[in-house]
Coordinates of N, CA and C in Angstrom, one line a residue:
X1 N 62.9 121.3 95.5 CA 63.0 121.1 97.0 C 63.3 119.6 97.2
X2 N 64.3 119.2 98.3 CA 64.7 117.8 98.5 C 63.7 117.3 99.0
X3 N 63.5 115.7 99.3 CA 62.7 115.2 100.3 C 63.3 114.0 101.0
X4 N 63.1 113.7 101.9 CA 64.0 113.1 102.4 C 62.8 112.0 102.1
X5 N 64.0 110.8 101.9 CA 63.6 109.0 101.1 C 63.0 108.7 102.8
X6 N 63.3 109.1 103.6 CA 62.7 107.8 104.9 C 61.5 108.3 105.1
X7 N 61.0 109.4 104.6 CA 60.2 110.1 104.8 C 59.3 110.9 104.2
X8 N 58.7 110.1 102.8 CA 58.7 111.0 101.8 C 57.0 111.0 102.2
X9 N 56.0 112.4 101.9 CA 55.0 112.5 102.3 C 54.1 111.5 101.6
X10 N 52.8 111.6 102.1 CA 51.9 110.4 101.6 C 51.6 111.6 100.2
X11 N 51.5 112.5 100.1 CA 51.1 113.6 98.9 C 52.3 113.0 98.1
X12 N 53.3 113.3 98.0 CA 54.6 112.8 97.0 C 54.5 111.4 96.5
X13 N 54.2 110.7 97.6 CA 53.9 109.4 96.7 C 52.8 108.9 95.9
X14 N 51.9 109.5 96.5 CA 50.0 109.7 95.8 C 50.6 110.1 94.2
X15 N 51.6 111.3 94.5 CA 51.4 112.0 92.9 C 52.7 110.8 91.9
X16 N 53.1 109.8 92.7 CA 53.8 108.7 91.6 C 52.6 107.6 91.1
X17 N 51.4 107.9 91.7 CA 50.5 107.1 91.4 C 49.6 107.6 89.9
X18 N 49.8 109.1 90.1 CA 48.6 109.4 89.2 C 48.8 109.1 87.8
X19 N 48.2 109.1 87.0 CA 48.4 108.8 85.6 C 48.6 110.1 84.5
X20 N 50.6 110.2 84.5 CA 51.3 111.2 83.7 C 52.3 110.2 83.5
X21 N 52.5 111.2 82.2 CA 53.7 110.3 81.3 C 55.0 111.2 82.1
X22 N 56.2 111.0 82.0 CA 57.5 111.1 82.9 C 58.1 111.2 81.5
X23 N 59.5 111.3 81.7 CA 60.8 111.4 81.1 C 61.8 110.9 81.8
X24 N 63.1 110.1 81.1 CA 63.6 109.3 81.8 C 65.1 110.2 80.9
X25 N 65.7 110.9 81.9 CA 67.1 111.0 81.1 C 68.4 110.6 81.9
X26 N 69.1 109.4 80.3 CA 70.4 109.1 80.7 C 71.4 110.1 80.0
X27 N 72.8 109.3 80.1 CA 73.8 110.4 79.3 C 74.0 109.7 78.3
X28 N 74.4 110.4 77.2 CA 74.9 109.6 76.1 C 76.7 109.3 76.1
X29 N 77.8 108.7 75.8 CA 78.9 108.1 75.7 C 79.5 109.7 75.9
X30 N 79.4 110.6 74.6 CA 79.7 112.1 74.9 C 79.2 113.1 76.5
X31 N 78.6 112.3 77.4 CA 78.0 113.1 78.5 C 76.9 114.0 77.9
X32 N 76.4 114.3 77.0 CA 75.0 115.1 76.8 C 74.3 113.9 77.0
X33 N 72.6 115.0 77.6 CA 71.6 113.9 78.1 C 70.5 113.8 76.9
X34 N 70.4 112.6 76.8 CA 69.4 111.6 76.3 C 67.8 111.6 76.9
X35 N 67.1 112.6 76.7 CA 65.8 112.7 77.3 C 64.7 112.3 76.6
X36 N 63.8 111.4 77.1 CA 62.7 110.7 76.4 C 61.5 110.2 77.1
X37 N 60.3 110.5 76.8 CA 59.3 110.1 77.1 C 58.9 108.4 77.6
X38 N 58.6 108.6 79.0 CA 58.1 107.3 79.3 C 57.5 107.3 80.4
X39 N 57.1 105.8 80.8 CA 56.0 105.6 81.6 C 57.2 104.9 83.2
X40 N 56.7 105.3 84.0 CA 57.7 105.0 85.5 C 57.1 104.6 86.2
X41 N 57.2 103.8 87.4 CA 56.0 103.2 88.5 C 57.7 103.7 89.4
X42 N 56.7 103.9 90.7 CA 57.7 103.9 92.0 C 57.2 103.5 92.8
X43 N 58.4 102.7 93.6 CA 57.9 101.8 95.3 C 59.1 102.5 96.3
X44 N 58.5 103.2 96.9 CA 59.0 104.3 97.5 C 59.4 103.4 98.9
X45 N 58.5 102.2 99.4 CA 59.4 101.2 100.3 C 60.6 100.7 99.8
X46 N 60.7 100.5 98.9 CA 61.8 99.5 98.3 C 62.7 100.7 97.7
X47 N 62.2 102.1 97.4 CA 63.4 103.2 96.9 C 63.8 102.2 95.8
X48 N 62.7 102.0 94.3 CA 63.1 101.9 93.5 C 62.1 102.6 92.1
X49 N 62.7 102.7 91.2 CA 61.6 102.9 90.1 C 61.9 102.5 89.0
X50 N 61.1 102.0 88.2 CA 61.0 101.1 87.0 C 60.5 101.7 85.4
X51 N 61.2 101.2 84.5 CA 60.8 101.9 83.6 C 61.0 100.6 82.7
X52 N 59.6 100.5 81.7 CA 59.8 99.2 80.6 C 60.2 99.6 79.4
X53 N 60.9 99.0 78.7 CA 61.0 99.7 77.1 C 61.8 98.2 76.1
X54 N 62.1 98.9 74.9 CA 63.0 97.7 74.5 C 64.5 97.4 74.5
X55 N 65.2 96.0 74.5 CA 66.2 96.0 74.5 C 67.2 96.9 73.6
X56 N 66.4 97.0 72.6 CA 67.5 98.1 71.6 C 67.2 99.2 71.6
X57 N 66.7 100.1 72.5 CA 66.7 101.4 72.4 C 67.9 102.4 72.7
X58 N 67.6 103.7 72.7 CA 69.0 104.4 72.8 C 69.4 104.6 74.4
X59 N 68.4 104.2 75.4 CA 68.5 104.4 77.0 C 68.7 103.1 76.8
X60 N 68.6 102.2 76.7 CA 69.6 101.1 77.2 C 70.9 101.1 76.9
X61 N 71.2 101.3 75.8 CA 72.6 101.5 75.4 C 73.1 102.4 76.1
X62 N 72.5 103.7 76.9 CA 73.4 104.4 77.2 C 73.9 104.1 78.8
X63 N 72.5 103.3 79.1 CA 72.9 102.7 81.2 C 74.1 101.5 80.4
X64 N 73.8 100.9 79.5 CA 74.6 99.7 79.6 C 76.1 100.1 78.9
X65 N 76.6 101.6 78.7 CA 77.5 101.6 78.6 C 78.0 102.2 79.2
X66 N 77.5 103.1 80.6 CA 78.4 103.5 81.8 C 78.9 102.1 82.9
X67 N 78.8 100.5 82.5 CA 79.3 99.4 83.3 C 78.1 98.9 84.1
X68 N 78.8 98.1 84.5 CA 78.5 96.8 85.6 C 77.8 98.1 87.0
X69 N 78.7 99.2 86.8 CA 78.0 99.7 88.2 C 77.0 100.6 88.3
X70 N 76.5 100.3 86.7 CA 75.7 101.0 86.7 C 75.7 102.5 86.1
X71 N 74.3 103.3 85.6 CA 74.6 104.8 85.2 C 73.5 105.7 86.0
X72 N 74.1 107.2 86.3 CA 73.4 107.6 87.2 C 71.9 108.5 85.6
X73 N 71.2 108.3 86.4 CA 70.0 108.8 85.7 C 68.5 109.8 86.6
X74 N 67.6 110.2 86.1 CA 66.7 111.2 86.4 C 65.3 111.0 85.6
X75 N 64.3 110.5 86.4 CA 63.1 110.5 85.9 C 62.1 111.6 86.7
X76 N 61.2 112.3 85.8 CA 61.0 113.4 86.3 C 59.1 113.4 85.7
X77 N 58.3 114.2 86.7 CA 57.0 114.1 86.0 C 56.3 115.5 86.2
X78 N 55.2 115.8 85.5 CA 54.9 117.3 85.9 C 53.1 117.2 85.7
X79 N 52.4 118.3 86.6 CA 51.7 118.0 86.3 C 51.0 119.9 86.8
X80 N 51.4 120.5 85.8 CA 50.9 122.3 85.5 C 52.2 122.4 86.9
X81 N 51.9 123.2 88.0 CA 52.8 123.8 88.9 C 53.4 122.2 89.7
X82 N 52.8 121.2 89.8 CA 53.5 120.2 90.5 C 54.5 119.2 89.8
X83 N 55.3 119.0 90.6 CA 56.6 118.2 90.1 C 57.5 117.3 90.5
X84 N 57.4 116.2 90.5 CA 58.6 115.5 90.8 C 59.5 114.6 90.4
X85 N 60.4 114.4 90.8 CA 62.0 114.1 90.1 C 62.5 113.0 91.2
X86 N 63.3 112.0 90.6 CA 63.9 111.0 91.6 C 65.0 110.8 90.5
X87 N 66.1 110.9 91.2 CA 67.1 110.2 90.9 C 68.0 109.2 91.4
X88 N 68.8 108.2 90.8 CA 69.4 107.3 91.3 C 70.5 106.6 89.9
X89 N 70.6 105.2 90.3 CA 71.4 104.6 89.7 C 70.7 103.4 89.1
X90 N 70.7 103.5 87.2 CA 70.2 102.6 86.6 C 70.6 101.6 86.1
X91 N 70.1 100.4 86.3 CA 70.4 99.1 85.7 C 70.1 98.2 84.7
X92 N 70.2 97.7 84.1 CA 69.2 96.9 83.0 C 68.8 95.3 83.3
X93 N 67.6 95.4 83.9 CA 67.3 93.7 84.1 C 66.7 93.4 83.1
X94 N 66.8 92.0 82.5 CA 66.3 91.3 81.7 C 65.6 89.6 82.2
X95 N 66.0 89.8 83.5 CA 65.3 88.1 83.9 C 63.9 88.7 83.9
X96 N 62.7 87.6 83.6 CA 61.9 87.2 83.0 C 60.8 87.7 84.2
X97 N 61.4 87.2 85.1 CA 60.3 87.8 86.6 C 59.9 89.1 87.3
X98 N 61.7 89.5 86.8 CA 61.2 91.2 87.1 C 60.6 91.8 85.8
X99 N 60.8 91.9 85.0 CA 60.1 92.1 83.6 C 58.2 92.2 83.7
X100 N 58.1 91.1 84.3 CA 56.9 90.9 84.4 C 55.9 91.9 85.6
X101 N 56.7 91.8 86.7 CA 56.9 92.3 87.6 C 56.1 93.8 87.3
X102 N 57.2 94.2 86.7 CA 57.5 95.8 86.2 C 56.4 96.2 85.2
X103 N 56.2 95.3 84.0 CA 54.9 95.1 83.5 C 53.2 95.2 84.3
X104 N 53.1 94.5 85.4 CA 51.9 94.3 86.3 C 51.8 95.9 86.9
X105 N 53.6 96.4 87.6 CA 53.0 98.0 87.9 C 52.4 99.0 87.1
X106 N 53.0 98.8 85.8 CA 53.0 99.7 85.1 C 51.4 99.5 84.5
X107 N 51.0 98.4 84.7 CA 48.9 98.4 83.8 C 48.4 98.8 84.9
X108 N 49.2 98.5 86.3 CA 48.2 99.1 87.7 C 48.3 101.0 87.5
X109 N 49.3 101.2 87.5 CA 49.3 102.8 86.8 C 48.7 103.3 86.1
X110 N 48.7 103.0 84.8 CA 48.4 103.3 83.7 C 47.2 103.2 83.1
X111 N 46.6 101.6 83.8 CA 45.2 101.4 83.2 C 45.3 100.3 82.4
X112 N 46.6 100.2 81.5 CA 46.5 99.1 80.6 C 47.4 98.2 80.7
X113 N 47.6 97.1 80.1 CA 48.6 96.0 80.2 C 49.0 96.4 78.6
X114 N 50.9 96.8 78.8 CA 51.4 96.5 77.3 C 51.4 95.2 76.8
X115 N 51.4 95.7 75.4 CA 51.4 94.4 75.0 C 52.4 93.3 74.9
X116 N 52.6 91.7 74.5 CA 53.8 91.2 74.8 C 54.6 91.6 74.1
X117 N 56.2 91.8 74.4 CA 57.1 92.1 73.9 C 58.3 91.0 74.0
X118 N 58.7 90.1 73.0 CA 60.1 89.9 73.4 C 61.4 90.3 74.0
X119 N 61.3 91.8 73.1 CA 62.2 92.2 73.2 C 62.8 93.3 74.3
X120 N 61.0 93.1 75.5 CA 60.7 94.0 76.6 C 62.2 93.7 77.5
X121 N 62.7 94.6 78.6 CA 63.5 94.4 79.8 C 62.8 96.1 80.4
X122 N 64.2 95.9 81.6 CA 63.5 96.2 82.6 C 64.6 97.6 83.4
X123 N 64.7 99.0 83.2 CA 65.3 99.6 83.6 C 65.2 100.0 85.2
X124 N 65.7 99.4 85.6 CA 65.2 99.2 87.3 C 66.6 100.4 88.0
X125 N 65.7 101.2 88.5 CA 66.5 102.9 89.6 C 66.2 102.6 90.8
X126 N 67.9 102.5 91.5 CA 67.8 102.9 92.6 C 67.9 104.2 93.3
X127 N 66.9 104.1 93.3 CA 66.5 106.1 93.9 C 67.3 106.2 95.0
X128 N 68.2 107.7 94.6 CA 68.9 108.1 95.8 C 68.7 109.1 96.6
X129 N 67.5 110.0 95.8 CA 67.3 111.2 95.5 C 66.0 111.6 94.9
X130 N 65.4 112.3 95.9 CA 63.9 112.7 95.5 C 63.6 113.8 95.8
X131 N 63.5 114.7 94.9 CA 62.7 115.9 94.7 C 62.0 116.7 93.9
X132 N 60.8 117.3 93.9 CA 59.5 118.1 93.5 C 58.8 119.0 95.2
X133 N 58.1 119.8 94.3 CA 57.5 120.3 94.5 C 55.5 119.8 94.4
X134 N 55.3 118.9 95.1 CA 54.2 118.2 95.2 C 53.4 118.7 96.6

């Protein structure tokens, strides 16, 4: 079921708060999807979502090889019958402040602060598209 972004319920957003792991899938260069376990925060003001990982993983390579304008991608979370999905258009930040940024949501989620990484960045979605069943 769609939801509309201007108006997403206070239940839909509550359930980006709870503490579940997500899946973050891009495409690979062939178009099959690249699906993988990870941790998402969303600001549903701002219609964005964040996902931390490292620079050399296989989802960076694969946003940073659809270009400059970006790749469209799908993070999704479940929790027994409830569900939800946001999609949009992902980018790869590396400045130092969003990083950190993204880092601070993700211990507020989660519970914990990861540990430091050099080689952390910052997969930042512009949500276009929101739907579950929440």
């Amino acid at each position: 079921m769609a939801h509309d972004l201007d108006a997403l319920s206070p239940e839909y957003v509550a359930f980006w708060d709870k503490h579940l792991m997500c899946t973050l899938t891009t495409l690979r260069r062939d178009g099959t999807p690249h699906v993988v376990p990870v941790g998402v925060t969303f600001d549903a003001a701002q219609r964005t979502a964040r996902v931390i990982t490292r620079r050399t993983s296989a989802k960076i390579a694969n946003i940073r090889a659809a270009g400059p304008e970006g790749a469209r991608v799908a993070v999704c979370q479940v929790d027994r019958g409830r569900w939800a999905t946001l999609e949009g258009v992902a980018r790869v930040r590396t400045d130092a402040e969003a990083v950190a940024d993204a880092v601070r949501r993700y211990a507020q989620r989660y519970g914990r602060t990861p540990t430091p990484n050099p080689e952390r960045v910052l997969i930042e979605i512009a949500v276009t598209k929101a739907l579950g069943n929440v």
